[in-house]
Amino acid sequence: MTIHLINCFTCNARWPSKLKTGMACLLIESDQGLVLVDTGLGLDDYAHPTRMTQMFRVATSMPFNVNEAAINRIKELGYNPEDVRHIILTHMHFDHISGLPDFPHAKVHVHRSEYETFTDGKKFRWTDSAYDPRYIAHRPEFIFYETIDSKWYDFDAIRLPFQPEMYFIPLFGHSRGLCGVAIRTKDGWFFQAGDSSALYDDATPTWLIHLVLGPHDERLRKFKRDHPEVIVSNSHMFPEFIEQYQTID
């Protein structure tokens, strides 16, 4: 079984101008068909950008290239997008779920706290402004998770119903239900830590990382140092990383 690391949303900083990032989504060949982890921007957002997307186009440098939509990336890899049967969401901010309507028949796996935060309309944290109900207007079938039933290394974990072996890793902070996703590979694990840290960014002050991404950065950096057998990624990664790990068996 293979993991494809695909860039589904380039969003570069205007300052510092050398900071280039893409959205590291995962396409996984599983025993239940193709599984997509996060979606990046979807086709409708390119055709009719939401207010949040428009704001990011001003605040950052975005190619805004529809070829980066997950559905188009998947076609480029030679797969049929209709074979994406499941979508796992690290969380439900716009840049992670905008592509949901492009896969209307896919079941959507998410932590219950994240879904409830998305749908209750209450804003407890400034990052909650990144929620937009438009992306679930097609009423996808949701599967919710909340009960810790496993351990993955020293992290609390929730087993996901797929092979290869996969887990949700609750890392609440950036959002109230954000979860990383750990996937077993032939040689170890791939751990997509979502927007819970800035593992490869040594320039941004610690206080700012904590303010924007939550409290897990130090722990995840230590985990990465202690476990070289695990490939650890955040959602927003520099292009060289995505290129290096574009195919993992």
PDB file of C-alpha atoms in Angstrom:
ATOM      1  CA  MET A   1       0.000   0.000   0.000  1.00  0.00           C
ATOM      2  CA  THR A   2       1.300   3.427  -0.954  1.00  0.00           C
ATOM      3  CA  ILE A   3       1.059   6.947   0.493  1.00  0.00           C
ATOM      4  CA  HIS A   4       1.246   9.843  -1.945  1.00  0.00           C
ATOM      5  CA  LEU A   5       2.149  13.248  -0.530  1.00  0.00           C
ATOM      6  CA  ILE A   6       0.527  15.907  -2.714  1.00  0.00           C
ATOM      7  CA  ASN A   7       0.521  19.698  -2.579  1.00  0.00           C
ATOM      8  CA  CYS A   8      -3.092  20.907  -2.687  1.00  0.00           C
ATOM      9  CA  PHE A   9      -2.661  24.580  -1.775  1.00  0.00           C
ATOM     10  CA  THR A  10       0.446  26.731  -2.274  1.00  0.00           C
ATOM     11  CA  CYS A  11       0.379  29.657   0.138  1.00  0.00           C
ATOM     12  CA  ASN A  12       3.689  31.523   0.363  1.00  0.00           C
ATOM     13  CA  ALA A  13       4.544  34.203   2.873  1.00  0.00           C
ATOM     14  CA  ARG A  14       4.949  37.756   1.617  1.00  0.00           C
ATOM     15  CA  TRP A  15       7.428  38.282   4.462  1.00  0.00           C
ATOM     16  CA  PRO A  16       9.860  36.703   4.821  1.00  0.00           C
ATOM     17  CA  SER A  17       9.664  36.320   1.044  1.00  0.00           C
ATOM     18  CA  LYS A  18      11.753  33.143   1.069  1.00  0.00           C
ATOM     19  CA  LEU A  19       9.179  31.190   3.110  1.00  0.00           C
ATOM     20  CA  LYS A  20       7.459  28.885   0.602  1.00  0.00           C
ATOM     21  CA  THR A  21       4.773  26.466   1.739  1.00  0.00           C
ATOM     22  CA  GLY A  22       2.369  23.996   0.220  1.00  0.00           C
ATOM     23  CA  MET A  23      -0.509  22.030   1.740  1.00  0.00           C
ATOM     24  CA  ALA A  24       0.734  18.490   2.351  1.00  0.00           C
ATOM     25  CA  CYS A  25      -2.325  16.321   1.754  1.00  0.00           C
ATOM     26  CA  LEU A  26      -2.043  12.530   1.739  1.00  0.00           C
ATOM     27  CA  LEU A  27      -3.581  10.068  -0.705  1.00  0.00           C
ATOM     28  CA  ILE A  28      -3.453   6.578   0.767  1.00  0.00           C
ATOM     29  CA  GLU A  29      -4.126   3.262  -0.933  1.00  0.00           C
ATOM     30  CA  SER A  30      -6.086   1.376   1.728  1.00  0.00           C
ATOM     31  CA  ASP A  31      -8.080  -1.824   2.047  1.00  0.00           C
ATOM     32  CA  GLN A  32     -11.234   0.290   1.616  1.00  0.00           C
ATOM     33  CA  GLY A  33     -10.229   2.218  -1.472  1.00  0.00           C
ATOM     34  CA  LEU A  34      -8.452   5.551  -1.658  1.00  0.00           C
ATOM     35  CA  VAL A  35      -8.261   7.627   1.521  1.00  0.00           C
ATOM     36  CA  LEU A  36      -7.529  11.350   1.327  1.00  0.00           C
ATOM     37  CA  VAL A  37      -6.176  13.202   4.371  1.00  0.00           C
ATOM     38  CA  ASP A  38      -7.321  16.853   4.105  1.00  0.00           C
ATOM     39  CA  THR A  39      -8.238  18.425   0.774  1.00  0.00           C
ATOM     40  CA  GLY A  40      -6.731  21.866   0.287  1.00  0.00           C
ATOM     41  CA  LEU A  41      -8.814  24.261  -1.815  1.00  0.00           C
ATOM     42  CA  GLY A  42     -11.640  22.824  -3.908  1.00  0.00           C
ATOM     43  CA  LEU A  43     -12.872  23.620  -7.398  1.00  0.00           C
ATOM     44  CA  ASP A  44     -15.692  25.879  -6.226  1.00  0.00           C
ATOM     45  CA  ASP A  45     -13.304  27.992  -4.158  1.00  0.00           C
ATOM     46  CA  TYR A  46     -11.274  28.660  -7.286  1.00  0.00           C
ATOM     47  CA  ALA A  47     -14.401  29.601  -9.229  1.00  0.00           C
ATOM     48  CA  HIS A  48     -16.130  31.523  -6.410  1.00  0.00           C
ATOM     49  CA  PRO A  49     -13.615  32.307  -3.632  1.00  0.00           C
ATOM     50  CA  THR A  50     -14.979  32.626  -0.110  1.00  0.00           C
ATOM     51  CA  ARG A  51     -14.182  35.655   2.008  1.00  0.00           C
ATOM     52  CA  MET A  52     -11.475  33.717   3.864  1.00  0.00           C
ATOM     53  CA  THR A  53      -9.862  32.587   0.630  1.00  0.00           C
ATOM     54  CA  GLN A  54      -9.919  36.138  -0.695  1.00  0.00           C
ATOM     55  CA  MET A  55      -8.317  37.391   2.519  1.00  0.00           C
ATOM     56  CA  PHE A  56      -5.506  34.845   2.185  1.00  0.00           C
ATOM     57  CA  ARG A  57      -4.949  35.901  -1.417  1.00  0.00           C
ATOM     58  CA  VAL A  58      -4.244  39.404  -0.121  1.00  0.00           C
ATOM     59  CA  ALA A  59      -2.239  38.430   2.971  1.00  0.00           C
ATOM     60  CA  THR A  60      -0.113  35.776   1.265  1.00  0.00           C
ATOM     61  CA  SER A  61       1.284  35.046  -2.160  1.00  0.00           C
ATOM     62  CA  MET A  62      -0.906  32.381  -3.747  1.00  0.00           C
ATOM     63  CA  PRO A  63      -0.551  31.090  -7.318  1.00  0.00           C
ATOM     64  CA  PHE A  64      -4.268  30.262  -7.049  1.00  0.00           C
ATOM     65  CA  ASN A  65      -3.775  27.477  -9.571  1.00  0.00           C
ATOM     66  CA  VAL A  66      -6.814  25.207  -9.961  1.00  0.00           C
ATOM     67  CA  ASN A  67      -4.474  22.384 -10.979  1.00  0.00           C
ATOM     68  CA  GLU A  68      -3.549  22.187  -7.272  1.00  0.00           C
ATOM     69  CA  ALA A  69      -7.101  21.151  -6.322  1.00  0.00           C
ATOM     70  CA  ALA A  70      -6.987  17.644  -4.828  1.00  0.00           C
ATOM     71  CA  ILE A  71      -9.334  16.267  -7.478  1.00  0.00           C
ATOM     72  CA  ASN A  72      -6.934  17.392 -10.201  1.00  0.00           C
ATOM     73  CA  ARG A  73      -3.846  16.204  -8.332  1.00  0.00           C
ATOM     74  CA  ILE A  74      -5.450  12.772  -7.986  1.00  0.00           C
ATOM     75  CA  LYS A  75      -6.177  12.642 -11.720  1.00  0.00           C
ATOM     76  CA  GLU A  76      -2.543  13.548 -12.417  1.00  0.00           C
ATOM     77  CA  LEU A  77      -1.493  10.489 -10.410  1.00  0.00           C
ATOM     78  CA  GLY A  78      -3.645   8.311 -12.669  1.00  0.00           C
ATOM     79  CA  TYR A  79      -6.432   7.605 -10.178  1.00  0.00           C
ATOM     80  CA  ASN A  80     -10.165   8.037 -10.595  1.00  0.00           C
ATOM     81  CA  PRO A  81     -11.390  10.648  -8.058  1.00  0.00           C
ATOM     82  CA  GLU A  82     -14.589   8.617  -7.648  1.00  0.00           C
ATOM     83  CA  ASP A  83     -12.438   5.946  -6.007  1.00  0.00           C
ATOM     84  CA  VAL A  84     -11.764   8.283  -3.056  1.00  0.00           C
ATOM     85  CA  ARG A  85     -14.104   6.549  -0.626  1.00  0.00           C
ATOM     86  CA  HIS A  86     -12.943   8.200   2.594  1.00  0.00           C
ATOM     87  CA  ILE A  87     -11.625  11.607   3.647  1.00  0.00           C
ATOM     88  CA  ILE A  88      -9.865  12.051   6.993  1.00  0.00           C
ATOM     89  CA  LEU A  89      -9.767  15.600   8.319  1.00  0.00           C
ATOM     90  CA  THR A  90      -7.096  16.781  10.712  1.00  0.00           C
ATOM     91  CA  HIS A  91      -9.480  19.692  11.354  1.00  0.00           C
ATOM     92  CA  MET A  92     -12.118  21.718   9.509  1.00  0.00           C
ATOM     93  CA  HIS A  93     -10.489  25.051   8.679  1.00  0.00           C
ATOM     94  CA  PHE A  94     -11.184  26.257   5.150  1.00  0.00           C
ATOM     95  CA  ASP A  95      -7.831  25.262   3.667  1.00  0.00           C
ATOM     96  CA  HIS A  96      -8.278  21.686   4.889  1.00  0.00           C
ATOM     97  CA  ILE A  97     -11.878  21.035   3.796  1.00  0.00           C
ATOM     98  CA  SER A  98     -12.613  23.285   0.821  1.00  0.00           C
ATOM     99  CA  GLY A  99     -12.325  20.297  -1.513  1.00  0.00           C
ATOM    100  CA  LEU A 100     -14.949  18.159   0.268  1.00  0.00           C
ATOM    101  CA  PRO A 101     -17.681  18.940  -2.301  1.00  0.00           C
ATOM    102  CA  ASP A 102     -15.429  17.557  -5.057  1.00  0.00           C
ATOM    103  CA  PHE A 103     -15.814  14.087  -3.480  1.00  0.00           C
ATOM    104  CA  PRO A 104     -19.558  14.025  -2.665  1.00  0.00           C
ATOM    105  CA  HIS A 105     -19.750  10.266  -2.114  1.00  0.00           C
ATOM    106  CA  ALA A 106     -16.789  10.049   0.274  1.00  0.00           C
ATOM    107  CA  LYS A 107     -17.338   9.364   3.963  1.00  0.00           C
ATOM    108  CA  VAL A 108     -15.728  12.037   6.134  1.00  0.00           C
ATOM    109  CA  HIS A 109     -13.836  11.025   9.289  1.00  0.00           C
ATOM    110  CA  VAL A 110     -13.315  13.714  11.936  1.00  0.00           C
ATOM    111  CA  HIS A 111     -13.112  14.167  15.701  1.00  0.00           C
ATOM    112  CA  ARG A 112     -16.529  14.906  17.161  1.00  0.00           C
ATOM    113  CA  SER A 113     -15.282  18.000  19.031  1.00  0.00           C
ATOM    114  CA  GLU A 114     -14.046  19.458  15.757  1.00  0.00           C
ATOM    115  CA  TYR A 115     -17.359  18.914  14.004  1.00  0.00           C
ATOM    116  CA  GLU A 116     -19.322  20.369  16.922  1.00  0.00           C
ATOM    117  CA  THR A 117     -17.084  23.434  16.964  1.00  0.00           C
ATOM    118  CA  PHE A 118     -17.552  23.821  13.221  1.00  0.00           C
ATOM    119  CA  THR A 119     -21.337  23.614  13.408  1.00  0.00           C
ATOM    120  CA  ASP A 120     -22.238  25.396  16.680  1.00  0.00           C
ATOM    121  CA  GLY A 121     -21.521  28.862  15.269  1.00  0.00           C
ATOM    122  CA  LYS A 122     -19.721  30.006  18.427  1.00  0.00           C
ATOM    123  CA  LYS A 123     -16.324  31.648  18.219  1.00  0.00           C
ATOM    124  CA  PHE A 124     -14.090  30.845  21.188  1.00  0.00           C
ATOM    125  CA  ARG A 125     -10.726  31.311  19.470  1.00  0.00           C
ATOM    126  CA  TRP A 126      -9.723  33.697  16.701  1.00  0.00           C
ATOM    127  CA  THR A 127      -8.834  30.776  14.452  1.00  0.00           C
ATOM    128  CA  ASP A 128     -12.503  29.717  14.532  1.00  0.00           C
ATOM    129  CA  SER A 129     -13.072  32.343  11.855  1.00  0.00           C
ATOM    130  CA  ALA A 130     -11.574  29.805   9.422  1.00  0.00           C
ATOM    131  CA  TYR A 131     -14.766  27.700   9.615  1.00  0.00           C
ATOM    132  CA  ASP A 132     -17.260  28.060   6.775  1.00  0.00           C
ATOM    133  CA  PRO A 133     -20.444  25.913   6.566  1.00  0.00           C
ATOM    134  CA  ARG A 134     -20.482  26.232   2.778  1.00  0.00           C
ATOM    135  CA  TYR A 135     -18.065  23.323   2.503  1.00  0.00           C
ATOM    136  CA  ILE A 136     -20.508  20.779   3.941  1.00  0.00           C
ATOM    137  CA  ALA A 137     -23.658  22.091   2.228  1.00  0.00           C
ATOM    138  CA  HIS A 138     -23.727  18.873   0.163  1.00  0.00           C
ATOM    139  CA  ARG A 139     -24.328  16.968   3.429  1.00  0.00           C
ATOM    140  CA  PRO A 140     -21.569  14.368   3.368  1.00  0.00           C
ATOM    141  CA  GLU A 141     -21.764  11.301   5.583  1.00  0.00           C
ATOM    142  CA  PHE A 142     -19.691  11.982   8.705  1.00  0.00           C
ATOM    143  CA  ILE A 143     -18.091   9.383  10.958  1.00  0.00           C
ATOM    144  CA  PHE A 144     -17.136  10.764  14.355  1.00  0.00           C
ATOM    145  CA  TYR A 145     -14.409   9.792  16.810  1.00  0.00           C
ATOM    146  CA  GLU A 146     -13.854  10.840  20.388  1.00  0.00           C
ATOM    147  CA  THR A 147     -12.986   7.866  22.640  1.00  0.00           C
ATOM    148  CA  ILE A 148      -9.298   7.239  23.289  1.00  0.00           C
ATOM    149  CA  ASP A 149      -8.810   3.510  22.744  1.00  0.00           C
ATOM    150  CA  SER A 150      -5.099   3.126  21.989  1.00  0.00           C
ATOM    151  CA  LYS A 151      -1.598   4.398  22.487  1.00  0.00           C
ATOM    152  CA  TRP A 152       0.704   5.387  19.647  1.00  0.00           C
ATOM    153  CA  TYR A 153       4.175   5.717  21.114  1.00  0.00           C
ATOM    154  CA  ASP A 154       3.412   7.912  24.182  1.00  0.00           C
ATOM    155  CA  PHE A 155       0.466   9.714  22.575  1.00  0.00           C
ATOM    156  CA  ASP A 156      -3.180   9.023  23.305  1.00  0.00           C
ATOM    157  CA  ALA A 157      -4.679   7.640  20.107  1.00  0.00           C
ATOM    158  CA  ILE A 158      -7.888   6.585  18.416  1.00  0.00           C
ATOM    159  CA  ARG A 159      -7.696   3.643  16.014  1.00  0.00           C
ATOM    160  CA  LEU A 160      -9.100   4.326  12.555  1.00  0.00           C
ATOM    161  CA  PRO A 161     -10.838   1.482  10.682  1.00  0.00           C
ATOM    162  CA  PHE A 162      -8.316   1.042   7.866  1.00  0.00           C
ATOM    163  CA  GLN A 163      -5.370  -0.969   6.727  1.00  0.00           C
ATOM    164  CA  PRO A 164      -2.594   0.126   6.690  1.00  0.00           C
ATOM    165  CA  GLU A 165      -2.857   0.765  10.409  1.00  0.00           C
ATOM    166  CA  MET A 166      -3.897   4.350  11.127  1.00  0.00           C
ATOM    167  CA  TYR A 167      -4.623   6.466  14.209  1.00  0.00           C
ATOM    168  CA  PHE A 168      -6.071   9.823  15.089  1.00  0.00           C
ATOM    169  CA  ILE A 169      -3.722  11.595  17.538  1.00  0.00           C
ATOM    170  CA  PRO A 170      -5.648  14.337  19.439  1.00  0.00           C
ATOM    171  CA  LEU A 171      -3.613  17.561  19.418  1.00  0.00           C
ATOM    172  CA  PHE A 172      -6.194  20.148  20.402  1.00  0.00           C
ATOM    173  CA  GLY A 173      -5.151  23.797  20.427  1.00  0.00           C
ATOM    174  CA  HIS A 174      -5.044  25.336  16.963  1.00  0.00           C
ATOM    175  CA  SER A 175      -8.643  24.150  16.832  1.00  0.00           C
ATOM    176  CA  ARG A 176     -10.745  22.441  19.483  1.00  0.00           C
ATOM    177  CA  GLY A 177     -10.693  19.056  17.774  1.00  0.00           C
ATOM    178  CA  LEU A 178      -7.510  18.966  15.721  1.00  0.00           C
ATOM    179  CA  CYS A 179      -5.995  15.515  15.348  1.00  0.00           C
ATOM    180  CA  GLY A 180      -2.816  14.343  13.750  1.00  0.00           C
ATOM    181  CA  VAL A 181      -2.930  11.185  11.653  1.00  0.00           C
ATOM    182  CA  ALA A 182      -0.375   8.378  12.022  1.00  0.00           C
ATOM    183  CA  ILE A 183      -0.067   5.824   9.203  1.00  0.00           C
ATOM    184  CA  ARG A 184       2.061   2.691   9.291  1.00  0.00           C
ATOM    185  CA  THR A 185       4.520   2.329   6.417  1.00  0.00           C
ATOM    186  CA  LYS A 186       6.774  -0.519   5.371  1.00  0.00           C
ATOM    187  CA  ASP A 187       9.733   0.953   7.266  1.00  0.00           C
ATOM    188  CA  GLY A 188       8.012   2.751  10.159  1.00  0.00           C
ATOM    189  CA  TRP A 189       5.378   5.471  10.321  1.00  0.00           C
ATOM    190  CA  PHE A 190       4.279   8.658   8.619  1.00  0.00           C
ATOM    191  CA  PHE A 191       2.859  11.149  11.119  1.00  0.00           C
ATOM    192  CA  GLN A 192       0.875  14.057   9.701  1.00  0.00           C
ATOM    193  CA  ALA A 193       0.676  16.432  12.678  1.00  0.00           C
ATOM    194  CA  GLY A 194      -1.611  18.934  10.933  1.00  0.00           C
ATOM    195  CA  ASP A 195      -1.446  22.543  12.088  1.00  0.00           C
ATOM    196  CA  SER A 196      -0.418  21.623  15.631  1.00  0.00           C
ATOM    197  CA  SER A 197       3.196  22.796  15.365  1.00  0.00           C
ATOM    198  CA  ALA A 198       5.881  24.364  13.168  1.00  0.00           C
ATOM    199  CA  LEU A 199       8.422  21.559  13.231  1.00  0.00           C
ATOM    200  CA  TYR A 200      10.652  22.820  10.437  1.00  0.00           C
ATOM    201  CA  ASP A 201      10.432  26.520  11.254  1.00  0.00           C
ATOM    202  CA  ASP A 202      13.221  27.759  13.513  1.00  0.00           C
ATOM    203  CA  ALA A 203      12.698  31.433  12.734  1.00  0.00           C
ATOM    204  CA  THR A 204       9.219  32.127  14.134  1.00  0.00           C
ATOM    205  CA  PRO A 205       9.196  33.040  17.866  1.00  0.00           C
ATOM    206  CA  THR A 206       7.925  30.364  20.246  1.00  0.00           C
ATOM    207  CA  TRP A 207       5.233  32.666  21.647  1.00  0.00           C
ATOM    208  CA  LEU A 208       3.803  33.202  18.164  1.00  0.00           C
ATOM    209  CA  ILE A 209       3.779  29.489  17.371  1.00  0.00           C
ATOM    210  CA  HIS A 210       1.931  28.893  20.631  1.00  0.00           C
ATOM    211  CA  LEU A 211      -0.552  31.671  19.886  1.00  0.00           C
ATOM    212  CA  VAL A 212      -1.398  30.447  16.388  1.00  0.00           C
ATOM    213  CA  LEU A 213      -0.816  26.695  16.492  1.00  0.00           C
ATOM    214  CA  GLY A 214      -1.343  25.689  20.112  1.00  0.00           C
ATOM    215  CA  PRO A 215       0.743  24.082  22.855  1.00  0.00           C
ATOM    216  CA  HIS A 216       2.279  20.998  21.188  1.00  0.00           C
ATOM    217  CA  ASP A 217       5.283  22.324  19.261  1.00  0.00           C
ATOM    218  CA  GLU A 218       7.969  21.524  21.854  1.00  0.00           C
ATOM    219  CA  ARG A 219       6.656  18.008  22.464  1.00  0.00           C
ATOM    220  CA  LEU A 220       6.444  17.239  18.751  1.00  0.00           C
ATOM    221  CA  ARG A 221       9.948  18.565  18.104  1.00  0.00           C
ATOM    222  CA  LYS A 222      11.279  16.264  20.831  1.00  0.00           C
ATOM    223  CA  PHE A 223       9.320  13.344  19.386  1.00  0.00           C
ATOM    224  CA  LYS A 224      10.797  13.991  15.952  1.00  0.00           C
ATOM    225  CA  ARG A 225      14.335  14.064  17.386  1.00  0.00           C
ATOM    226  CA  ASP A 226      13.795  10.880  19.416  1.00  0.00           C
ATOM    227  CA  HIS A 227      12.148   8.836  16.661  1.00  0.00           C
ATOM    228  CA  PRO A 228      14.020   9.069  13.351  1.00  0.00           C
ATOM    229  CA  GLU A 229      12.068   6.036  12.117  1.00  0.00           C
ATOM    230  CA  VAL A 230       8.961   8.255  11.922  1.00  0.00           C
ATOM    231  CA  ILE A 231       8.529  10.752   9.091  1.00  0.00           C
ATOM    232  CA  VAL A 232       6.870  13.732  10.781  1.00  0.00           C
ATOM    233  CA  SER A 233       5.100  16.390   8.756  1.00  0.00           C
ATOM    234  CA  ASN A 234       2.952  19.430   9.363  1.00  0.00           C
ATOM    235  CA  SER A 235       0.185  20.382   6.962  1.00  0.00           C
ATOM    236  CA  HIS A 236       1.944  23.450   5.568  1.00  0.00           C
ATOM    237  CA  MET A 237       5.328  22.271   4.366  1.00  0.00           C
ATOM    238  CA  PHE A 238       8.038  23.620   2.103  1.00  0.00           C
ATOM    239  CA  PRO A 239       8.003  22.256  -1.470  1.00  0.00           C
ATOM    240  CA  GLU A 240      11.261  20.308  -1.067  1.00  0.00           C
ATOM    241  CA  PHE A 241       9.718  18.195   1.705  1.00  0.00           C
ATOM    242  CA  ILE A 242       6.666  17.343  -0.398  1.00  0.00           C
ATOM    243  CA  GLU A 243       8.914  16.439  -3.305  1.00  0.00           C
ATOM    244  CA  GLN A 244      11.189  14.292  -1.136  1.00  0.00           C
ATOM    245  CA  TYR A 245       8.349  12.209   0.302  1.00  0.00           C
ATOM    246  CA  GLN A 246       5.959  12.256  -2.628  1.00  0.00           C
ATOM    247  CA  THR A 247       5.680   8.436  -2.637  1.00  0.00           C
ATOM    248  CA  ILE A 248       6.032   6.278   0.480  1.00  0.00           C
ATOM    249  CA  ASP A 249       5.476   2.523   0.584  1.00  0.00           C
TER     250      ASP A 249
END
